[in-house]
XYZ file of C-alpha atoms in Angstrom:
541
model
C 0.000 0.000 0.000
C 0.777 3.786 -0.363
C 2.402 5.584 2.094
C -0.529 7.846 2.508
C -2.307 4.664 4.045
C -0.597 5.904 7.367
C -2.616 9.061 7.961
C -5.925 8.650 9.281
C -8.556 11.496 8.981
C -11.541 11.647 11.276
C -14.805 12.007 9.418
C -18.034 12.429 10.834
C -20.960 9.520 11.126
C -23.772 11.544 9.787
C -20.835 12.175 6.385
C -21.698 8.050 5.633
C -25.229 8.533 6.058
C -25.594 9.597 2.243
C -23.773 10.701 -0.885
C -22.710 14.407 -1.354
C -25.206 16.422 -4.102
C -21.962 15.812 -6.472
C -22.008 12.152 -6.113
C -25.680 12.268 -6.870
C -24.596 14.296 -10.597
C -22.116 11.919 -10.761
C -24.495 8.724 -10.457
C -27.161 10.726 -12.825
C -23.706 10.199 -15.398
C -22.823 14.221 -16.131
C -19.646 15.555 -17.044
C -18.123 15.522 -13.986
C -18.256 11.828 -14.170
C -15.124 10.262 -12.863
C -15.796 7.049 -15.130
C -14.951 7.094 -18.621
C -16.175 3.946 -20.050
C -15.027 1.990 -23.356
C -17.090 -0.183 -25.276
C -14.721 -0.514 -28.548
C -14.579 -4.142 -28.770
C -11.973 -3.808 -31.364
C -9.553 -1.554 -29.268
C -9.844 -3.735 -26.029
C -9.033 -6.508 -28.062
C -5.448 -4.973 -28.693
C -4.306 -6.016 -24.860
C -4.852 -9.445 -25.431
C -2.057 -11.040 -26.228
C -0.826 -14.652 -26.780
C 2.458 -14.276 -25.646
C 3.313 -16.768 -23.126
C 0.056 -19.009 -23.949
C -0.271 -22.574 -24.157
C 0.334 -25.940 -21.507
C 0.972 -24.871 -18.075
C 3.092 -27.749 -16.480
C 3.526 -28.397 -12.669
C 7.060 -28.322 -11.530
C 7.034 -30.624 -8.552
C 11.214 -29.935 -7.455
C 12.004 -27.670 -5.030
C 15.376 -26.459 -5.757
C 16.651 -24.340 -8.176
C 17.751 -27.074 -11.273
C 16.023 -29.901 -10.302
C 13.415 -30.756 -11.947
C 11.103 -33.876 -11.569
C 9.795 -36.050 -14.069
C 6.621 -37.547 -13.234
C 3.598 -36.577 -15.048
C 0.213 -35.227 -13.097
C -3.217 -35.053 -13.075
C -3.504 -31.920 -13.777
C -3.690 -30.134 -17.105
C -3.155 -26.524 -17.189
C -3.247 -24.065 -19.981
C -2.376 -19.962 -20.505
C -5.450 -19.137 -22.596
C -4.639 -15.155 -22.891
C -2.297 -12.538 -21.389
C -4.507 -9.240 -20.501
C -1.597 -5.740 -20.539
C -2.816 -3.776 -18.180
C -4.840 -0.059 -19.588
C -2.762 2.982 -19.766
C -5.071 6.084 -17.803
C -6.222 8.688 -19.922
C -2.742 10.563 -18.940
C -0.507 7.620 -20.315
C 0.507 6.303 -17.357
C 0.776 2.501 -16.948
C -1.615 1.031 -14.702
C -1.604 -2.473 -12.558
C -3.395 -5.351 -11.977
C -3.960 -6.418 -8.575
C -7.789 -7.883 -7.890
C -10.056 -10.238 -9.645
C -13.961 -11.150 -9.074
C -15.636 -13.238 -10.976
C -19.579 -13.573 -11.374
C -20.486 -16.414 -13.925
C -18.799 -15.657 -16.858
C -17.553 -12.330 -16.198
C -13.977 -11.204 -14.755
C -13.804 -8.379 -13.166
C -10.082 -6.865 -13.199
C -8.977 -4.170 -10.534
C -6.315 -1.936 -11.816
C -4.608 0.757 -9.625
C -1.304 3.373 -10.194
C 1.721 2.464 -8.190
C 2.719 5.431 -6.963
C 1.617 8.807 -5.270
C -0.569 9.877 -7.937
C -4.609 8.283 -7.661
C -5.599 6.376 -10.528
C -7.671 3.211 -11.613
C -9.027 1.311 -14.593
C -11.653 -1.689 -14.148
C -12.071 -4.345 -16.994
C -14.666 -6.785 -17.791
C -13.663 -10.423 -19.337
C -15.897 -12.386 -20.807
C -14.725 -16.168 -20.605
C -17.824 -17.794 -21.543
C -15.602 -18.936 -24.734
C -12.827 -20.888 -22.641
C -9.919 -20.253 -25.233
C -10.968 -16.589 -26.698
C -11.359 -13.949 -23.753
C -12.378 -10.784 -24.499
C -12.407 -7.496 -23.127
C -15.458 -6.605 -23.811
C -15.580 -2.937 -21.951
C -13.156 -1.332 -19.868
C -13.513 1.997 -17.392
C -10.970 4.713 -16.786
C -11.004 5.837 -12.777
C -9.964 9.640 -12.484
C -7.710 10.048 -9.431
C -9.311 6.948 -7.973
C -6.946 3.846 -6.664
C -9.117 0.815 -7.329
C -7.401 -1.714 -4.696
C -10.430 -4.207 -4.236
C -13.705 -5.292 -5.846
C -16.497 -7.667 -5.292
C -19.574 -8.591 -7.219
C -23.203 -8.812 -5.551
C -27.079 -8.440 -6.594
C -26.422 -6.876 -9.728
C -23.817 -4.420 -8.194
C -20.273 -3.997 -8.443
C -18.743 -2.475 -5.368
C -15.137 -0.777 -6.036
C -12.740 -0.126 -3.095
C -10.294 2.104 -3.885
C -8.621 5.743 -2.343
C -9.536 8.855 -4.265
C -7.647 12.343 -4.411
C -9.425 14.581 -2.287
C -7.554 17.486 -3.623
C -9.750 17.053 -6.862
C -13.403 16.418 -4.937
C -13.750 19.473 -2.078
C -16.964 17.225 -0.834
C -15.272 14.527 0.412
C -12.619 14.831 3.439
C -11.318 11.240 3.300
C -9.788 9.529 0.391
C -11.237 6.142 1.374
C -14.405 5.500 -0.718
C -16.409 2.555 -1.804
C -17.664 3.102 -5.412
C -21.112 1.361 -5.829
C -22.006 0.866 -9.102
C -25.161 -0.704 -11.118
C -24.265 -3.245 -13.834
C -26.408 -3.427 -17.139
C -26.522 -7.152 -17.858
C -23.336 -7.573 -15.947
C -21.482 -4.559 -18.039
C -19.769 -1.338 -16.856
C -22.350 1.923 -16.411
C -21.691 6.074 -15.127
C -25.116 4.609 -12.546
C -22.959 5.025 -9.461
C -22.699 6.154 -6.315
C -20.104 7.068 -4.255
C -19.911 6.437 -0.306
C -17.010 7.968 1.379
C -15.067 6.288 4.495
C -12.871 6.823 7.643
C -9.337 6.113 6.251
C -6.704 6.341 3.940
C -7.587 3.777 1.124
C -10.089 1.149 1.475
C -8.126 -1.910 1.054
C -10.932 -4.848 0.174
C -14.449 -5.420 0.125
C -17.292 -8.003 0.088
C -20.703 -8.142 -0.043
C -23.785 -10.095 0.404
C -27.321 -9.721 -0.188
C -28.062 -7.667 3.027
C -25.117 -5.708 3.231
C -20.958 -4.896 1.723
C -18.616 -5.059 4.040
C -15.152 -2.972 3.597
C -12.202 -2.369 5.697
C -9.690 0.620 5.552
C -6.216 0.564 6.000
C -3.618 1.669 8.758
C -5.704 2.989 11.673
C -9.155 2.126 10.217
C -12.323 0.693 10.420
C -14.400 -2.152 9.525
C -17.513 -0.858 7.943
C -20.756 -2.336 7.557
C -22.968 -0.663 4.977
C -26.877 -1.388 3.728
C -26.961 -2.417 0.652
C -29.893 -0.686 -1.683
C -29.046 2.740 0.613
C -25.562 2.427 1.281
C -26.680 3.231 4.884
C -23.585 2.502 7.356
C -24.895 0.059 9.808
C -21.899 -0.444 11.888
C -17.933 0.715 11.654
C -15.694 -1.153 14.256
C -12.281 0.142 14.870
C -9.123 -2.472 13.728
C -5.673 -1.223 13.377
C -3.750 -2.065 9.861
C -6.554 -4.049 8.146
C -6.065 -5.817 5.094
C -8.306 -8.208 3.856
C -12.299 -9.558 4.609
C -14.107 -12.542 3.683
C -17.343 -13.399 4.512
C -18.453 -17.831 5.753
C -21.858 -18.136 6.418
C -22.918 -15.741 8.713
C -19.410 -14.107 9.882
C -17.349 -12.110 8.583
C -13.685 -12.659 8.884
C -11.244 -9.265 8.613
C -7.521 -9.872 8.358
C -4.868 -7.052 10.332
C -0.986 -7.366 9.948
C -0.630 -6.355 13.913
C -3.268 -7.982 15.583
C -4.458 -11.091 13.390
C -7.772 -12.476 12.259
C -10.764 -11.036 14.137
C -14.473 -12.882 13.462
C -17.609 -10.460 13.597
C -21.082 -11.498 13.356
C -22.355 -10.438 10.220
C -25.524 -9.331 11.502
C -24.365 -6.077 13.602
C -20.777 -6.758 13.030
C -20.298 -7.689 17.069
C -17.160 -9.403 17.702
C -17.410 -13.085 18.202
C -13.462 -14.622 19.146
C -10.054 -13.613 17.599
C -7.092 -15.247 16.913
C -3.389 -13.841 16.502
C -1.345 -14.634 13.012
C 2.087 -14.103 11.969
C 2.852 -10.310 12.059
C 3.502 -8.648 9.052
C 5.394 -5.568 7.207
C 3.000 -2.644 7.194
C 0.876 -1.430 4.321
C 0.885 -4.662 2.461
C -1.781 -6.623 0.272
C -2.863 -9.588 1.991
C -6.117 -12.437 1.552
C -7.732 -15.135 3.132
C -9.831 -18.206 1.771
C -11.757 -20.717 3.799
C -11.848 -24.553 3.277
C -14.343 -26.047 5.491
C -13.063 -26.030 8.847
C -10.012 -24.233 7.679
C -8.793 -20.751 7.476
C -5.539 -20.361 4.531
C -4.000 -16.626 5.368
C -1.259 -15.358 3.226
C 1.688 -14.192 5.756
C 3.871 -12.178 3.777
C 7.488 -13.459 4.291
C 6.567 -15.687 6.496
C 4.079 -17.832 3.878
C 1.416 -19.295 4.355
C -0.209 -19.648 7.821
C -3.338 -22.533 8.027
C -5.612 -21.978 11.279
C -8.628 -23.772 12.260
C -11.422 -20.715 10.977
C -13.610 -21.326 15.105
C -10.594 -22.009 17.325
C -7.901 -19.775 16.288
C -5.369 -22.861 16.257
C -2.201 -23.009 14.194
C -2.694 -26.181 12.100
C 0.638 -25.524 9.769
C 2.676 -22.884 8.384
C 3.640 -23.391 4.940
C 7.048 -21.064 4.373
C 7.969 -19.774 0.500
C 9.485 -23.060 -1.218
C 12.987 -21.674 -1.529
C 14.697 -21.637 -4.564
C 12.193 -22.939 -6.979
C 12.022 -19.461 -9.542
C 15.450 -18.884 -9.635
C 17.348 -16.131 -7.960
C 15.248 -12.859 -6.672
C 15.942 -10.143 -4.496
C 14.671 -11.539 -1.076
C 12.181 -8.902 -0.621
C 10.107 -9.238 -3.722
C 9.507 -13.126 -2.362
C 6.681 -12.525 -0.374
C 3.500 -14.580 -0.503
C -0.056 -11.808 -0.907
C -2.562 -14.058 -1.761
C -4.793 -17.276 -1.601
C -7.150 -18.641 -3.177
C -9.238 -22.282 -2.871
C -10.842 -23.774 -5.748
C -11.466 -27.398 -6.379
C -9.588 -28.896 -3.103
C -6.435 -27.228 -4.251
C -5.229 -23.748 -2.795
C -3.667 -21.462 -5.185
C -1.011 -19.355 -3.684
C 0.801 -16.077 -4.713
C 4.567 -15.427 -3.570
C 5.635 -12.408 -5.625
C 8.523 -12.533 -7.797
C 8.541 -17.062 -6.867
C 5.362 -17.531 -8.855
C 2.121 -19.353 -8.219
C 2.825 -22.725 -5.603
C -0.579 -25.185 -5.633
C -0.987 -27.266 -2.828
C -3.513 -30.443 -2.545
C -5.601 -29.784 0.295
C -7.005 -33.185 2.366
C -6.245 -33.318 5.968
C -3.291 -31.129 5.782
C -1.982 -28.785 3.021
C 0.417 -31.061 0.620
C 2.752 -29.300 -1.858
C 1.993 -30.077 -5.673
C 4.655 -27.914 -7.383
C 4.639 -24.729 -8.888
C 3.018 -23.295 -12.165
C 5.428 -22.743 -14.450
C 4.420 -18.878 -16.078
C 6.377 -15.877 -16.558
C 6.443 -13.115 -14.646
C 5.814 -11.893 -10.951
C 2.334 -13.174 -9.362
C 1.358 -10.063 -7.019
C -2.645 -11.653 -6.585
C -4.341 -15.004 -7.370
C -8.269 -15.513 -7.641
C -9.672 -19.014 -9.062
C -13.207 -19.547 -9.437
C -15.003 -22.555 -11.759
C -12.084 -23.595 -14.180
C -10.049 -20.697 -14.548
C -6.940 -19.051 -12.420
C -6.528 -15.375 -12.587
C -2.761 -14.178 -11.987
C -2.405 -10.323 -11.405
C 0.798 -9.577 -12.329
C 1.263 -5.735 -11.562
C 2.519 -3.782 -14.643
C 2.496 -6.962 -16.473
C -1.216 -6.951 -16.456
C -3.642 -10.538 -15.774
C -3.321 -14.172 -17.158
C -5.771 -16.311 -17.646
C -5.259 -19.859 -16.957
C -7.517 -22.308 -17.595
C -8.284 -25.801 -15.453
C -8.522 -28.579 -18.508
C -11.371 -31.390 -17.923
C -12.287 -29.757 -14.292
C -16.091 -28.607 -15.024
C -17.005 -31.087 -18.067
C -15.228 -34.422 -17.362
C -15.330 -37.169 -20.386
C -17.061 -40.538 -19.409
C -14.476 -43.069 -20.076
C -14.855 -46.417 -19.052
C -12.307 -49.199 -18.573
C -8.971 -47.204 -19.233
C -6.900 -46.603 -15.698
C -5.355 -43.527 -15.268
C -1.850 -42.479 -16.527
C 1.382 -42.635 -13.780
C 4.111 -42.777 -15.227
C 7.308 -40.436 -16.918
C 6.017 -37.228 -18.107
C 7.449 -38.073 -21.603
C 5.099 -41.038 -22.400
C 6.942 -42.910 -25.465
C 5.501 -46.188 -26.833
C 7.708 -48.392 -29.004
C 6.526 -50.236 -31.791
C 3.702 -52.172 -31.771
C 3.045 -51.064 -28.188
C -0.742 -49.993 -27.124
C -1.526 -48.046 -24.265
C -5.338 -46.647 -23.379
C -5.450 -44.444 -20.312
C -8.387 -41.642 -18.769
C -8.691 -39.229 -16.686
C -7.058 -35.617 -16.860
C -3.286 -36.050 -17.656
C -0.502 -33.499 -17.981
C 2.764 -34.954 -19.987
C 5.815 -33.435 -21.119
C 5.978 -35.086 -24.783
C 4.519 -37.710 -26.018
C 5.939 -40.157 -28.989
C 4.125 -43.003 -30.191
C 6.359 -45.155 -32.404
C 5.857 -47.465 -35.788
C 2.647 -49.554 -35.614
C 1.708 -48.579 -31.870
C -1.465 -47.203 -30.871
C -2.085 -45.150 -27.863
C -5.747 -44.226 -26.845
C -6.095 -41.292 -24.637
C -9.897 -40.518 -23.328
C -10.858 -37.210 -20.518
C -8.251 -34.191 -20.741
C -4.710 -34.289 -21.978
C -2.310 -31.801 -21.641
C 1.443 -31.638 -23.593
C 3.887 -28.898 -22.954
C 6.207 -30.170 -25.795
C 6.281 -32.063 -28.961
C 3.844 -34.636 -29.854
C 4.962 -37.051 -32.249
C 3.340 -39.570 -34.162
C 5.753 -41.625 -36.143
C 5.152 -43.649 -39.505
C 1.985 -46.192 -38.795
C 1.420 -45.087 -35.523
C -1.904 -44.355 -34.285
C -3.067 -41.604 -31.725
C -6.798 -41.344 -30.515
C -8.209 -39.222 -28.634
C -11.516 -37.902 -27.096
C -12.005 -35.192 -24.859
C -9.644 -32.388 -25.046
C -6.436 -31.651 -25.734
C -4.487 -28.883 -25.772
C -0.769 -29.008 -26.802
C 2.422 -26.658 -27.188
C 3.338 -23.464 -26.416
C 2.667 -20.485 -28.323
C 6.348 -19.135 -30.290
C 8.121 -21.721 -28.733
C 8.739 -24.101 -31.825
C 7.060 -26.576 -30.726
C 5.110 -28.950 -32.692
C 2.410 -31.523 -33.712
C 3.856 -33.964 -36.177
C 1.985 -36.744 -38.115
C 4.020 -38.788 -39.885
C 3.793 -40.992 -43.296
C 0.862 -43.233 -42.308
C -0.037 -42.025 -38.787
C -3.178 -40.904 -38.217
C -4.412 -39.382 -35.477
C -8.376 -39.752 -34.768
C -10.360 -36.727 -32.871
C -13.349 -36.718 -31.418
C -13.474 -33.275 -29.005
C -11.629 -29.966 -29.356
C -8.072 -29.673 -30.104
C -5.841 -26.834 -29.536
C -2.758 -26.704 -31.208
C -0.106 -23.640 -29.737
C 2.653 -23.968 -32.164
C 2.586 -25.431 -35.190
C 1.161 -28.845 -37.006
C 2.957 -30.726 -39.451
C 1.304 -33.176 -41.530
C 4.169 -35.256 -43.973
C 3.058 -36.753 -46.929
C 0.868 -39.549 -46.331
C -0.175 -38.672 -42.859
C -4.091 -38.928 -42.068
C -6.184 -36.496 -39.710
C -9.579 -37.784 -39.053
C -12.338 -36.533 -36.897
C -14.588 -38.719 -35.332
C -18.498 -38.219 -35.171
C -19.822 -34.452 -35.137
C -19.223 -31.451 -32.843
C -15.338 -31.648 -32.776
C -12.665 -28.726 -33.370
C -9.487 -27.723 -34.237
C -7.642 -25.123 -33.112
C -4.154 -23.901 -34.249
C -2.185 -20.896 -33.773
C 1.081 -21.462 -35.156
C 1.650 -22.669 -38.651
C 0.737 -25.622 -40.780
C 2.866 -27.826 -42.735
C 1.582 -29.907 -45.765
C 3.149 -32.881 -47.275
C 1.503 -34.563 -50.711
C -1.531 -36.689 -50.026
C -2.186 -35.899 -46.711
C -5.744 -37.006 -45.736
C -8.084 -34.712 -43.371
C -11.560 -36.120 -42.983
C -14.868 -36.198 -40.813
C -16.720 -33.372 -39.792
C -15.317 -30.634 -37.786
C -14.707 -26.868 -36.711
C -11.184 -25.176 -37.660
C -11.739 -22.381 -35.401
C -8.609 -20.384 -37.143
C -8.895 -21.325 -40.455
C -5.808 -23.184 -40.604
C -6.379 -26.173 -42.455
């Protein structure tokens, strides 16, 4: 956070009780707006980018140049890299929240830096390998830090220059805004807060909650009238989540404190992990436990109605290469799916299993710093500051293929089948590289996964159904078919580098409804056969 998040200024409880006459000009959408909204589908498009895209894989060591090679069950890919919006002065803004209401993203972006200013986006992933931006609002000298969907609403935390707005005395604000069929409007309203910055938000269907920074306040609010309810003092607050009917609200001094949600009373508290001042922190909740990101000191797992330690889970050292110590710092969790997703800064994105205790899986293998993590259904948003959002999608998770009779895969990540070899296997499965040889035949049915090559060598014969998804986009790597292979679809293929077909080589799809997907380049040899009905989604074949 801003070093301005140290100051506290003391505003009056009748200023919550409404909006000032500008904030009502400003909901009514005038000129003195602060929310300039775009809805140029074809200029949004222009910060999505491929770069980077394709298979995710799962490295499992946990020391710099080690690297393991079993394969998993759990198939990743980089659909899309989001760049973060320049504000309307040209300065480069950052990512650093996600929510996510069906299938809409909702991107936070926020100016590092003394100077207030804020972007929000709005995804659509309802196509699970073509995001799009499909509008995008400009903040004026508003930090948006937090955000949270609810009831048709979205609710924008943020700090706001009070050197540009003579009504309010406070730069902490909430920003409550009214979607049109989940889209961006100028119908908002503006409720100002005790504080320097509100750091996060939620929200429910009786109330948002928000929390302000460095000598602030928990806030309770009505939602409908934006009433304040209740405001409970807390010292260095930095995160809130609401379980069933509490709400939880995270400080770096003084630990997790539980509130009823009904008139925010305080119920029990437990002490965490201190932490450096002024810093992004979150909390998720797995049934009976309570995942809090500690900073430097990692990951800290309490049971969420006793306050006891269960484990602390410290940075896995090593595993990104060499930083500077102090941009290795774990700011956020996130559950999805019996796995918790967890952000360390310039070390990535480390997954853990979650069953009685928290078991390390490995860590995502993207580019770039990971400064926030939100997962929700089958995608994983990464906020990467400056370097904008990825968008990372969960293969087989919602939709799983009915297979029956084929046992899962185990073994080396690079499967390779020698001549007249078969192998049939289910399930999800993430490989390295795959190579099926002369004459063999390997049958792969649920959601497959392969960072590298996949070869299929003269008479060989790969079939799949399901998904797969193969390669990484500009990183030469390739689908080959060789003289007399075929390889039989029935699902949706998506090819990141390129395909090569040799002469002779055979591509059939399988029954209707199946695709094709390819963004590198193809390769054609003499008589090569493609047959059966199908979608090429690029118009590559």
């Amino acid at each position: 956070m801003k070093s301005r998040l140290s100051i506290l200024a003391i505003v009056a409880v009748l200023f919550f009780a409404s909006c000032s006459s500008s904030d009502d000009q400003n909901s009514n959408g005038s000129s003195n707006s602060i929310i300039n909204i775009n809805n140029s589908t074809s200029e949004l498009s222009k910060r999505i980018s491929l770069e980077n895209s394709g298979v995710v894989s799962i490295n499992k060591a946990t020391a710099v140049g080690k690297t393991l090679s079993e394969s998993n069950d759990f198939p990743l890919v980089q659909i899309a890299e989001v760049n973060a919006p320049k504000d309307e002065s040209g300065r480069q803004l950052q990512a650093n929240h996600v929510a996510v209401n069906d299938k809409f993203a909702y991107v936070a972006y926020t100016f590092q830096g003394e100077i207030y200013s804020g972007a929000v986006d709005v995804i659509d992933v309802s196509d699970p390998y073509k995001p799009k931006i499909i509008t995008s609002a400009l903040i004026k000298n508003t930090d948006i830090t937090s955000l949270t969907y609810a009831n048709g609403k979205l609710y924008l935390a943020g700090a706001t220059d009070i050197d540009k707005d003579p009504t309010l005395t406070s730069p902490a604000i909430v920003i409550v805004m009214q979607l049109n069929n989940g889209l961006l409007t100028e119908n908002y309203t503006i409720v100002p807060l005790e504080g320097q910055v509100t750091t996060d938000i939620v929200a429910n269907s009786n109330a948002f909650f928000s929390v302000t920074g460095d000598n602030g306040k928990v806030f309770k609010n009505a939602i409908g009238s934006n009433l304040l309810q209740a405001s409970v003092a807390q010292s260095d607050l930095r995160s809130a989540l609401l379980d069933q009917n509490e709400l939880f609200v995270l400080s770096g001094t003084k630990g997790v404190s539980v509130y009823k949600e009904s008139d925010a009373s305080l119920l029990r508290s437990f002490t965490t992990t201190v932490d450096v001042p002024e810093a992004k922190r979150t909390m998720d909740i797995y049934e009976q436990k309570l995942i809090v990101a500690e900073g430097f000191s990692g990951v800290g797992v309490y049971n969420k109605t006793t306050g006891q330690k269960l484990q602390t889970l410290p940075i896995v050292a090593g595993i990104g290469g060499v930083f500077d110590p102090n941009d290795v710092v774990t700011n956020a969790v996130s559950v999805n799916d019996e796995k918790t997703f967890v952000a360390n800064g310039a070390a990535g994105i480390s997954v853990y299993k979650i069953d009685d205790k928290l078991d390390w899986l490995g860590k995502m293998d993207i580019v770039g710093s990971s400064n926030y993590v939100k997962t929700k259904g089958d995608y994983i948003y990464v906020a990467s500051g400056k370097g904008g959002l990825k968008i990372i999608k969960m293969e087989g998770k919602s939709k799983p293929i009915a297979c029956a009779g084929y046992p899962t895969y185990t073994g080396n990540s690079n499967l390779i089948l020698n001549s007249n070899q078969n192998a049939s296997y289910s399930g999800s499965t993430a490989l390295a590289s795959i190579i099926v040889n002369s004459k063999a035949t390997l049958i792969h049915c649920g959601a497959l996964s392969v960072q590298n090559d996949l070869t299929l060598n003269s008479n060989g014969t790969f079939e799949m159904s399901g998904t797969l998804s193969q390669g990484r986009y500009g990183q030469n790597t390739r689908l080959t078919i060789n003289s007399n292979a075929e390889m039989k679809v029935s699902g949706a293929v998506v090819i990141y580098g390129d395909l090569v077909l040799n002469s002779n080589s055979n591509l059939t799809f399988v029954g209707s409804g199946s695709s094709i997907t390819i963004y590198g380049k193809v390769t054609k040899g003499s008589n090569v056969k493609i047959t059966g009905n199908f979608t090429d989604t690029e118009n590559k074949l």
